[in-house]
Tab-separated table of C-alpha atoms and ligand atoms in Angstrom:
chain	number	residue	atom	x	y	z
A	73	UNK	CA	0.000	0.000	0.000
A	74	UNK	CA	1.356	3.656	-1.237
A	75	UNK	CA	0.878	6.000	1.410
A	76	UNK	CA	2.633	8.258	0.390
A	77	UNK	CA	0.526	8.420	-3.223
A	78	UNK	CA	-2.840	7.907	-0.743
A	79	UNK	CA	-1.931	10.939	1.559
A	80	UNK	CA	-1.968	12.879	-1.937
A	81	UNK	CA	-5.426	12.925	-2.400
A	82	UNK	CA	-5.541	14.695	1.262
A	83	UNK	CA	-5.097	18.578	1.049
A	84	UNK	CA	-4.937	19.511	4.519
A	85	UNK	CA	-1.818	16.921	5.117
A	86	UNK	CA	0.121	19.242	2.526
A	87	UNK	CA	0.632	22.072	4.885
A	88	UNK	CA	3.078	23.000	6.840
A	89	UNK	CA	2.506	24.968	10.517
A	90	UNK	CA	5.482	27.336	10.836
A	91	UNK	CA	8.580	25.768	9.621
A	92	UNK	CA	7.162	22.481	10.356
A	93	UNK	CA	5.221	20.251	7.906
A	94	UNK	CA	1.562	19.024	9.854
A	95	UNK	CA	2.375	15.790	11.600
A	96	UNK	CA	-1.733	15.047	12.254
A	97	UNK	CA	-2.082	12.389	15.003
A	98	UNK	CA	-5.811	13.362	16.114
A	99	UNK	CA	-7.593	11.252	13.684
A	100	UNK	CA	-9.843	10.274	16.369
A	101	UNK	CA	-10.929	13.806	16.688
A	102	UNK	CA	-11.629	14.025	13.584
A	103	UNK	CA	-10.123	12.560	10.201
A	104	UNK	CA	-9.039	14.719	7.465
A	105	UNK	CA	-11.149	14.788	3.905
A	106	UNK	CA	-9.748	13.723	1.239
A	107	UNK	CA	-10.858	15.753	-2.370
A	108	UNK	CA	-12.911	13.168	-3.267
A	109	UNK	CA	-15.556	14.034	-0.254
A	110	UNK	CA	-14.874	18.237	-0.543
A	111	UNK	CA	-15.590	17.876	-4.469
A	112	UNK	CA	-19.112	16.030	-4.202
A	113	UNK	CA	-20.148	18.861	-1.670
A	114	UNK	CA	-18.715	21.402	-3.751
A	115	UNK	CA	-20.824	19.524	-6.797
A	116	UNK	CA	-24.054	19.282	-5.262
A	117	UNK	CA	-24.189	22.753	-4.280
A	118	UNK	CA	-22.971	23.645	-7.661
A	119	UNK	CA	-25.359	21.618	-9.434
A	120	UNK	CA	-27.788	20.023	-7.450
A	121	UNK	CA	-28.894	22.230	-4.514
A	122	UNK	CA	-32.634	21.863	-3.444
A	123	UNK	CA	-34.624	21.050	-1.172
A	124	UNK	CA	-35.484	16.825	-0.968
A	125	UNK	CA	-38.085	14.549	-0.779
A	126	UNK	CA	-40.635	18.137	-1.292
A	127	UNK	CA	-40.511	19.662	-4.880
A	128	UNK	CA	-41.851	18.465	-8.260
A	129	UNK	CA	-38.841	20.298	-9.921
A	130	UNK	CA	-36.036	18.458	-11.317
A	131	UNK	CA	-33.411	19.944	-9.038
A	132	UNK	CA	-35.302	18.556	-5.925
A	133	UNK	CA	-35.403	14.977	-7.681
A	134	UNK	CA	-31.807	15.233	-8.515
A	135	UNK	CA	-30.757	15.890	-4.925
A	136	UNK	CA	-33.400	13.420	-3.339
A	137	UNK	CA	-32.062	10.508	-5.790
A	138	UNK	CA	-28.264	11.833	-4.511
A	139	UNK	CA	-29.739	11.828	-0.725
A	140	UNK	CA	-31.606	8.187	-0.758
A	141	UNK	CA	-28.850	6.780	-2.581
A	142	UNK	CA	-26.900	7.196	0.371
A	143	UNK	CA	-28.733	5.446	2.539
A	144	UNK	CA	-28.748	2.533	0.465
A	145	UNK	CA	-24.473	2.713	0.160
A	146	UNK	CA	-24.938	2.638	4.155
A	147	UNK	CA	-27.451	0.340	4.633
A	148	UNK	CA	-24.682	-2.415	2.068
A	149	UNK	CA	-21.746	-0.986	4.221
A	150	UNK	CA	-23.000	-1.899	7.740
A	151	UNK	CA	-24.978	-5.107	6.021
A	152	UNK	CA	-28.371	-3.786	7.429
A	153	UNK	CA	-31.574	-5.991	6.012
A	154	UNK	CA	-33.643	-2.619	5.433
A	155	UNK	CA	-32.635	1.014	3.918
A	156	UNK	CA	-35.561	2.043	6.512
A	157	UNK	CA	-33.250	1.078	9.211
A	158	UNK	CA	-30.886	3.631	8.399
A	159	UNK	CA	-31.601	7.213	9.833
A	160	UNK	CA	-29.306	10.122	8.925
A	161	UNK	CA	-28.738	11.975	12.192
A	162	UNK	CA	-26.151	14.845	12.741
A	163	UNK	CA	-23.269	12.859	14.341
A	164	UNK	CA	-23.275	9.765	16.740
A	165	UNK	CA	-24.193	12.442	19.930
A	166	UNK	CA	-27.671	13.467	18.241
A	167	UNK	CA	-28.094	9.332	17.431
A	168	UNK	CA	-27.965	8.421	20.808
A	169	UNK	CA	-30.064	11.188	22.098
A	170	UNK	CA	-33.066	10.193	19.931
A	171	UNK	CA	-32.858	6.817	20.690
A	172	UNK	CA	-32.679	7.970	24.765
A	173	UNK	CA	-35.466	10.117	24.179
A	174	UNK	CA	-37.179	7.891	21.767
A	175	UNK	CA	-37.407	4.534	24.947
A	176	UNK	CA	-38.623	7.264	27.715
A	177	UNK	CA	-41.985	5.370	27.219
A	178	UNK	CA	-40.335	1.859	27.454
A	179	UNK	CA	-37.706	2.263	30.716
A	180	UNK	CA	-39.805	2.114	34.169
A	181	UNK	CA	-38.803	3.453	37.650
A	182	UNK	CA	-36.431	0.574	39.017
A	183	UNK	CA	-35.189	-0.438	34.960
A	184	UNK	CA	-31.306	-0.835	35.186
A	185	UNK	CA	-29.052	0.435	32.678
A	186	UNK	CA	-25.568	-0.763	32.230
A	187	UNK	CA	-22.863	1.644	30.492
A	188	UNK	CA	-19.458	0.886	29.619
A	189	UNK	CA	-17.098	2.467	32.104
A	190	UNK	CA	-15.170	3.714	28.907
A	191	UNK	CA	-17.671	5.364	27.352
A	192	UNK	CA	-17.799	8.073	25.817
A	193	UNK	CA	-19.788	11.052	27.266
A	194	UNK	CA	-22.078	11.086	24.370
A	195	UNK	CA	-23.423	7.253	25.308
A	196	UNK	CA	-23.362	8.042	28.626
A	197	UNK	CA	-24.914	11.939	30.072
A	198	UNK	CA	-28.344	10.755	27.357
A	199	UNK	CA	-29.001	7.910	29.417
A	200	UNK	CA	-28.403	10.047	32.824
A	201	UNK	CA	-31.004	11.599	31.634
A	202	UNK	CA	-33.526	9.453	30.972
A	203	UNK	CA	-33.108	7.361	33.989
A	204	UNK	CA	-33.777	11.467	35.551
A	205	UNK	CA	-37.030	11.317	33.947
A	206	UNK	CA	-37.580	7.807	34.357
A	207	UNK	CA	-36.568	7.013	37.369
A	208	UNK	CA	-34.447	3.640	36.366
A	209	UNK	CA	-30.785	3.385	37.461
A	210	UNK	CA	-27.461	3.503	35.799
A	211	UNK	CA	-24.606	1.188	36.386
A	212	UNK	CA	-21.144	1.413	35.173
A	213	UNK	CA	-19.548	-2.332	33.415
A	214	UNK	CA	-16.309	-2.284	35.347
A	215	UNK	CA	-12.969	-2.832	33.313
A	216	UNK	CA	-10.328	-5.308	34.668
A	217	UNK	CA	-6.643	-4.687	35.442
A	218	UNK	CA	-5.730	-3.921	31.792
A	219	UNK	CA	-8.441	-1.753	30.868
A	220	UNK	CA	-10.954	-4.611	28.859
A	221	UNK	CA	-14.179	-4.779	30.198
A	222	UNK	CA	-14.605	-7.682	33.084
A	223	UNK	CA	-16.590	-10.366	31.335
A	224	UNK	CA	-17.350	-12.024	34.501
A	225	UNK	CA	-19.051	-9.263	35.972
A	226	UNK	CA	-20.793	-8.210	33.493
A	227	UNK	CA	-22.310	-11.747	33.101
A	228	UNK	CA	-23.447	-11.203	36.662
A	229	UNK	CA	-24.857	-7.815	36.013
A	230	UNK	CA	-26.971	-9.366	33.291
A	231	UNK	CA	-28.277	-11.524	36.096
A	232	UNK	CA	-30.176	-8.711	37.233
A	233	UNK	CA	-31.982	-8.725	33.556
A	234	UNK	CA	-30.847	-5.000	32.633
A	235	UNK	CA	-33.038	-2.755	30.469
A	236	UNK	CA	-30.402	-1.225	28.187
A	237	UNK	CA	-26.725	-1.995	27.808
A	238	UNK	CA	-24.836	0.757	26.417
A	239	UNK	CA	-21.809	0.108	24.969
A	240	UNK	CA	-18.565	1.364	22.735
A	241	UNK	CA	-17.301	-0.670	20.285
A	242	UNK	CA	-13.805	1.014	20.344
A	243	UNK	CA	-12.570	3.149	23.170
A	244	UNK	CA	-12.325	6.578	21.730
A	245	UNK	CA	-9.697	7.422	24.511
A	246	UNK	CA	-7.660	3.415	24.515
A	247	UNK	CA	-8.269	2.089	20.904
A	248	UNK	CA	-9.275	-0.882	22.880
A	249	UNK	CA	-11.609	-2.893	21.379
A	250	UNK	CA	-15.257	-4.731	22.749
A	251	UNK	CA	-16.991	-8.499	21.940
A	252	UNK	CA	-19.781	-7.043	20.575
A	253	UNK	CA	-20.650	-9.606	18.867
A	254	UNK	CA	-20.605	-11.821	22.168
A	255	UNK	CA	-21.858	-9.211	24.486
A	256	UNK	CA	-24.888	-8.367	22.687
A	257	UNK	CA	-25.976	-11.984	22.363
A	258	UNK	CA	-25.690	-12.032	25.972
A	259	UNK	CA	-27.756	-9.337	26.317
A	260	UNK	CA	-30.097	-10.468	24.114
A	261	UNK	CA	-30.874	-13.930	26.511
A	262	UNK	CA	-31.765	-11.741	29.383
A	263	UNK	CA	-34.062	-9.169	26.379
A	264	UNK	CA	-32.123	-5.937	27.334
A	265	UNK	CA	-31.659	-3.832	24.427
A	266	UNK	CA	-28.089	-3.113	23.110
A	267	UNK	CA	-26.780	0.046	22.043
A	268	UNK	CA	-23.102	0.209	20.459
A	269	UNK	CA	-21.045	3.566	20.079
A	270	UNK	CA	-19.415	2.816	16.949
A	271	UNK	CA	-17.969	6.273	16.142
A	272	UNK	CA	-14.426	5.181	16.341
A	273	UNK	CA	-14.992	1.595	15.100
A	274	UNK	CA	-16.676	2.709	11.433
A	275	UNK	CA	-13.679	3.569	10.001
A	276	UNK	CA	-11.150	0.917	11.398
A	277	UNK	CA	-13.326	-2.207	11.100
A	278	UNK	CA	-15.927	-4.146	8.759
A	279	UNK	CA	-19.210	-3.682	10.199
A	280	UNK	CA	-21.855	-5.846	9.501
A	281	UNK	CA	-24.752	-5.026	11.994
A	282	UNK	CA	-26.882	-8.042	11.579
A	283	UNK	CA	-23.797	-10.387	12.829
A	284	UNK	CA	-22.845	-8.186	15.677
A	285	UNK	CA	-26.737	-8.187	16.393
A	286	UNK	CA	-27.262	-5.121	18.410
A	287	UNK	CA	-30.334	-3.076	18.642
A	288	UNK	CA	-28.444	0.620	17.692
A	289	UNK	CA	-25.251	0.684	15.664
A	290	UNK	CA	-23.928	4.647	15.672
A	291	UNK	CA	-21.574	6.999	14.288
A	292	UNK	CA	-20.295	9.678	13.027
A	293	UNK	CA	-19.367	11.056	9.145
A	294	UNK	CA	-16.678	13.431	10.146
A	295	UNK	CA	-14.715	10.116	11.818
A	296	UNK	CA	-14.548	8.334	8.813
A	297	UNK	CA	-13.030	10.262	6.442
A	298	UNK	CA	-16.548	12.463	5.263
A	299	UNK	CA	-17.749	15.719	6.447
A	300	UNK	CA	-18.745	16.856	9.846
A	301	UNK	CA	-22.615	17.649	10.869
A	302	UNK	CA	-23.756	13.683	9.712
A	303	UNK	CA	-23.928	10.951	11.504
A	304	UNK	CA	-25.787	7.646	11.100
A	305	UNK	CA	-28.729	5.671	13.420
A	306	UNK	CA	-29.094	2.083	12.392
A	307	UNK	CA	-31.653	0.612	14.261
A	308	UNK	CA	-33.520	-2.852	13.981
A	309	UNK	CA	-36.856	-2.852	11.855
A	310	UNK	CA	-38.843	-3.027	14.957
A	311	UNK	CA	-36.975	-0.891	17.295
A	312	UNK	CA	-36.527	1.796	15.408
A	313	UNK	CA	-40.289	1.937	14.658
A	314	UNK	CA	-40.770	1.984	18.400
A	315	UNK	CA	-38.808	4.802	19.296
A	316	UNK	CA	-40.843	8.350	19.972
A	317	UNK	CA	-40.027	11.194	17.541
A	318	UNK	CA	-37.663	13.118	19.395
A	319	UNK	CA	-37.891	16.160	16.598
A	320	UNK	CA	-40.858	16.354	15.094
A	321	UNK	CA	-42.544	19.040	11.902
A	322	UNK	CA	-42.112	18.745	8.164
A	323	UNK	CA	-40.766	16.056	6.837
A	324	UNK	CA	-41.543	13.312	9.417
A	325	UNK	CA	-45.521	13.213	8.940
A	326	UNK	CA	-48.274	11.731	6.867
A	327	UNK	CA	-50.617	13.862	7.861
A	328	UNK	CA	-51.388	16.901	10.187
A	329	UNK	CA	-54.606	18.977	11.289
A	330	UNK	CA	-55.368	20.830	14.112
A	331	UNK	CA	-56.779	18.078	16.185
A	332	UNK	CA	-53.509	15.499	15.402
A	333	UNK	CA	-50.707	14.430	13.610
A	334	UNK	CA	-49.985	11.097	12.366
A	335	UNK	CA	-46.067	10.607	12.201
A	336	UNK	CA	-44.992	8.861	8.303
A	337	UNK	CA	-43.449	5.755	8.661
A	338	UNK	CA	-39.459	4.824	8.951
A	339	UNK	CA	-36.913	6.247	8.007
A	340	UNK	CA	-38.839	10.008	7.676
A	341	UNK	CA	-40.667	9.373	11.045
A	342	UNK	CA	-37.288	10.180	12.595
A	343	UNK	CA	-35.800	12.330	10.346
A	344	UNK	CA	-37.678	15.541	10.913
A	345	UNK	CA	-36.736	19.160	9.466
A	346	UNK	CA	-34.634	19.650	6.532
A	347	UNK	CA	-31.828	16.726	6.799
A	348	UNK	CA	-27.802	17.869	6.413
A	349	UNK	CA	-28.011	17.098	2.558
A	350	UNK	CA	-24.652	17.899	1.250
A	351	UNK	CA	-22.926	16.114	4.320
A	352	UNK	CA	-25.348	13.000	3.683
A	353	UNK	CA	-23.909	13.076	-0.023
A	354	UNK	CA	-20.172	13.686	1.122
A	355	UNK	CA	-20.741	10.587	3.498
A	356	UNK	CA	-21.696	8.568	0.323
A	357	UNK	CA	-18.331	9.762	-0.794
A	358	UNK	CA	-16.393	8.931	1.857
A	359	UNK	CA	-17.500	5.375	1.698
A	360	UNK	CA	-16.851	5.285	-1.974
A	361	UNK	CA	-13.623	6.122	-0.653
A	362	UNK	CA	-13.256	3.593	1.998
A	363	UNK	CA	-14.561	0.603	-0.596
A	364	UNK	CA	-11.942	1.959	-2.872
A	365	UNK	CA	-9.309	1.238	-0.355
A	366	UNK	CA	-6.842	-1.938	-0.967
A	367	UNK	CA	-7.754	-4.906	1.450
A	368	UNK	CA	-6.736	-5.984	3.948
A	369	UNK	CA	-3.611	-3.913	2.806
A	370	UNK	CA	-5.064	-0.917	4.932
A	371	UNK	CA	-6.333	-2.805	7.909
A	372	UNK	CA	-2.606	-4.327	8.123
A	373	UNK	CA	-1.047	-0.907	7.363
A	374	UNK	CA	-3.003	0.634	10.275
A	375	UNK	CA	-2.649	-2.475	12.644
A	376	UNK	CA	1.126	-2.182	12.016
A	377	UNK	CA	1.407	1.454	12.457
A	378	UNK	CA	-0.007	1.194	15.691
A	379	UNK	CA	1.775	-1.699	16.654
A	380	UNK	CA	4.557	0.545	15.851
A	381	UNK	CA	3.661	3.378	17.647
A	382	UNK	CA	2.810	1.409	20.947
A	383	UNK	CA	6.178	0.404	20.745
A	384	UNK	CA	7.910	3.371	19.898
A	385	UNK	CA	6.264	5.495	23.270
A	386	UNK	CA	7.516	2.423	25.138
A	387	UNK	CA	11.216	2.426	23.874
A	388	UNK	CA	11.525	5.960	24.398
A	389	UNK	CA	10.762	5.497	28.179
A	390	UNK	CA	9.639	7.478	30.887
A	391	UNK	CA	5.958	6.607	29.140
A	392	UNK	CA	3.024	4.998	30.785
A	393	UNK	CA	0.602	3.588	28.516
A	394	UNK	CA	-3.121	3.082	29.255
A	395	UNK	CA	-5.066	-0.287	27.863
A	396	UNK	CA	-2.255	-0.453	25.006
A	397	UNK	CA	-3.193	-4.210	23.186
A	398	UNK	CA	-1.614	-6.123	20.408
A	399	UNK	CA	-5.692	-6.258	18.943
A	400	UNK	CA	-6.230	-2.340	19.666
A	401	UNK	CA	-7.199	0.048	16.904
A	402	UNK	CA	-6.677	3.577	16.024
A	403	UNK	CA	-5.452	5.026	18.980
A	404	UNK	CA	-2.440	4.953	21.909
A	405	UNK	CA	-3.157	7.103	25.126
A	406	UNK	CA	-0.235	8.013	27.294
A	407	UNK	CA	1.229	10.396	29.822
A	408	UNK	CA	4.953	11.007	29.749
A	409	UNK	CA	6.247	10.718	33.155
A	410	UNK	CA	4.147	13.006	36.162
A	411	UNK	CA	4.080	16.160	33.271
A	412	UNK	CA	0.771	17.760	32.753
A	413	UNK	CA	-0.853	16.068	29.441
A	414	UNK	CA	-1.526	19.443	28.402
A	415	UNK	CA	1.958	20.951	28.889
A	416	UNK	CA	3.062	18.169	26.560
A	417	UNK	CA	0.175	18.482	23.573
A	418	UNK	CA	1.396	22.609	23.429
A	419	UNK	CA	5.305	21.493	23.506
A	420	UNK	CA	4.123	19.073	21.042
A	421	UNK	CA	2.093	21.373	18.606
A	422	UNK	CA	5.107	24.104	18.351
A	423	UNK	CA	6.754	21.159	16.136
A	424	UNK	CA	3.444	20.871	14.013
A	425	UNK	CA	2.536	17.592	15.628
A	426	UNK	CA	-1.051	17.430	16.559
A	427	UNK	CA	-2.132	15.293	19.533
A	428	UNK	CA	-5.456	15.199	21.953
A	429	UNK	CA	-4.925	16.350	25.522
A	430	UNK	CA	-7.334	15.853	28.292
A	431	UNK	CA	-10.348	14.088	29.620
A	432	UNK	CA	-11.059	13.042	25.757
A	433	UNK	CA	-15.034	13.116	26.701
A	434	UNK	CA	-14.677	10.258	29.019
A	435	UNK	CA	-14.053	11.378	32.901
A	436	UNK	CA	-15.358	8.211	34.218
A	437	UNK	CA	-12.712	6.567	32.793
A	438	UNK	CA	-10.118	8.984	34.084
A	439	UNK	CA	-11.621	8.373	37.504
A	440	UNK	CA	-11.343	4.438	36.937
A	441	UNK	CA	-7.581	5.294	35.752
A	442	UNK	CA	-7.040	7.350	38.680
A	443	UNK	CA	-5.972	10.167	35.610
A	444	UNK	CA	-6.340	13.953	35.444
A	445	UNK	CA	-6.120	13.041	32.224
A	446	UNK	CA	-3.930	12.010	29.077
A	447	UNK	CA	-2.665	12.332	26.171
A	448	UNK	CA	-3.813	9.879	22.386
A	449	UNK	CA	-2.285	9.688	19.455
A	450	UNK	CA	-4.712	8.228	16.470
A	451	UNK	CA	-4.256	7.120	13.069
A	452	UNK	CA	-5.769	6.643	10.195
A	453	UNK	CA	-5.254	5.032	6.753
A	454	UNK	CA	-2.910	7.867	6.133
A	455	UNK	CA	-0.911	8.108	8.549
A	456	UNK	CA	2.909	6.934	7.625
A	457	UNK	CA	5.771	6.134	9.206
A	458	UNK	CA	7.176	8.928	8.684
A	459	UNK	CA	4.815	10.698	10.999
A	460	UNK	CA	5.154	8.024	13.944
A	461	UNK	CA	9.053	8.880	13.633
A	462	UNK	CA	8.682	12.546	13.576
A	463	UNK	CA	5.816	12.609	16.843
A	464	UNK	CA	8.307	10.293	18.651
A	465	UNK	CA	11.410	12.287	17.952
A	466	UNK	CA	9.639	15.677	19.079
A	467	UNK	CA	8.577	13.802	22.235
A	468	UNK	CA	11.584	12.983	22.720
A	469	UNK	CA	12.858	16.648	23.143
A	470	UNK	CA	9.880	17.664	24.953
A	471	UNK	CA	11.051	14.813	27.397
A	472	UNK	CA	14.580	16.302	27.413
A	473	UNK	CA	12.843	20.060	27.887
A	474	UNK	CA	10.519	18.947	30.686
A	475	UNK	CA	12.845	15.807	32.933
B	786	PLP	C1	-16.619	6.992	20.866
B	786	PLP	C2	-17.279	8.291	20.530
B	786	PLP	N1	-18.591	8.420	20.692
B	786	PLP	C3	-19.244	9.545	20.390
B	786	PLP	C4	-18.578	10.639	19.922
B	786	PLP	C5	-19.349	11.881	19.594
B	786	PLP	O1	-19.384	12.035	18.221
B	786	PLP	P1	-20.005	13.355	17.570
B	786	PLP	O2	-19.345	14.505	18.266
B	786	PLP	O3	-19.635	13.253	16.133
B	786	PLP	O4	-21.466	13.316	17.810
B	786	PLP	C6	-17.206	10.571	19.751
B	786	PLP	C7	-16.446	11.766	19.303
B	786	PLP	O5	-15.330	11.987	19.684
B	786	PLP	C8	-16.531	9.364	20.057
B	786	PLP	O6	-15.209	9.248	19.907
């Protein structure tokens, strides 16, 4: 695989910052476009901009065709049985909301919810909040010794037949990685419903949504290599059509008076208001750009790299490492010796090296680390070698600076 030729179709890794070319290690953040994705936004609203799903005009047809289409190149990337059970949100935060907001009606005073102790705020404050207004109670699944999630006690949790297990499928902050696949079966025997964060699995992994067999499959656009301000809700047929408008007006009706409204059915029931139509088509792009990818070339180039960069941190010592695995994916958090993580991300950025310092939207799992918080470094399919060398070389002399 030619990264080097790849990176080329990446405008934003061209630059340099100062006298230093960008070394971008916050893919998790947020990946860079390639021109591919900026060109079919660019085209639409060139050619194509109206309103969808409304107009008898041609323009309107031209940019509903581009819209559905796109939920039909999602619904064959995450192997879904229905294009209805694909919703076009605005990122994985608004997905998880609507589906929070959507069960009030279902979760009862005493209902349990489980949530992964990594978690990411976003699959963790919307369920706070309806076990406010609901009265049920929230549970954290506990992670072991090296930062996986306990199997054993969560198999004991389930005992106590949970309503809702919230999940991630990748750590956003550890790259580690969860049994879905296992863990939602298990769920599944005791009929609690399972919601998976997959905002910083989409772009590292095959998904196929029926196999993991989860309720809710999220994520986010602007994580996999398309624009920000789209994100995608796959739901099951059944539970989807279950869930309680959280937005509702134009768009998500059949028909209205005075007196009542009856809601249309999936996907528009849940996709009220004008949807984010040019992001929608850039997120077709992006996974015209993902399909295009070699394989498993770029899984292997990104497993390496990682590998690589796990080991690199190590061998340049004074570096703890948190929930660093062999089987991890896109990311490596650290602290470098007792220094302030955010003393070393500014050191860091005044050699054009861009890393993620903090809580990284996940303070429970800073408390369960015992961690002010830390600093990740994430990949993605074009990140080289080059870059690992250059971010462990400037860490390096911010180590010298700061020891
Ligand atoms: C695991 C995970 N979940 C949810 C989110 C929230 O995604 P968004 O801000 O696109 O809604 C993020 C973003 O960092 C994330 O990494």
């Amino acid at each position: 695989m030619d990264v080097n030729l790849l990176r080329k179709q990446f405008p934003a890794l061209a630059q340099t910052l100062g006298d230093h070319p960008l070394c971008y290690l916050d893919t998790a953040a947020t990946s860079q476009k390639p021109l591919r994705v900026i060109e079919a936004i660019d085209s639409y609203y060139q050619n194509d901009n109206a309103n969808v799903h409304r107009a008898a005009h041609q323009l309107s047809s031209r940019a509903t065709n581009r819209y559905e289409a796109v939920r039909d190149s999602v619904q064959q990337f995450i192997g879904a049985q229905r294009r209805e059970e694909i919703i076009f949100t605005h990122g994985t935060t608004e997905g998880i909301n609507l589906i929070a907001h959507g069960l009030s009606s279902q979760i009862k005073a005493g209902s349990l919810i489980l949530i992964d102790t990594a978690a990411h705020h976003a699959n963790l404050v919307p369920w706070q909040m309806l076990a406010q207004r609901t009265g049920a109670t929230i549970e954290a699944i506990a992670l072991n010794e090296t930062c996986r999630i306990d199997q054993a006690k969560f198999s004991a949790q389930l005992q106590r037949r949970p309503a809702l297990v919230a999940l991630s499928h990748v750590s956003n902050v550890l790259g580690t990685v969860n049994p879905i696949k296992q863990m939602a079966a298990q769920a599944k025997a005791v009929d609690a419903i399972t919601i998976v964060d997959g905002a910083q699995a989409i772009a590292h992994m095959d998904i196929d949504v029926q196999d993991l067999g989860c309720d809710f499959y999220l994520f986010s656009g602007h994580k996999m290599y398309g624009p920000t301000g789209v994100g995608i809700l796959y739901g099951q047929f059944d539970r989807l059509d279950s869930l309680t408008p959280l937005l509702t007006g134009g768009e998500m009706i059949k028909s209205v008076s005075f007196d009542n409204t009856e809601f249309a059915i999936l996907p528009n029931r849940l996709e009220a208001g004008t949807p984010p139509i040019s992001a929608v088509i850039g997120l077709g792009e992006a996974i015209n750009f993902l399909q295009s990818l070699p394989q498993p070339q770029t899984r292997q180039h990104e497993a390496e790299l990682l590998h690589y960069l796990q080991q690199s941190l190590l061998a340049l010592g004074d570096i703890t490492l948190y929930g660093a695995h062999a089987d991890n994916l896109g990311a490596v958090a650290f602290n470098l010796a007792n220094e302030h993580h955010q003393d070393v991300g500014i050191l860091l950025d005044q050699q054009g090296i861009a890393v993620r310092c903090g809580h990284h939207c996940a303070m429970p799992l800073m408390q369960a680390l015992q961690l002010k918080g830390c600093c990740r470094a994430s990949i993605g399919v074009y990140t080289s070698t080059e870059d690992i060398d250059r971010f462990i070389a400037a860490l390096g002399s911010v180590k010298d600076l700061l020891l």
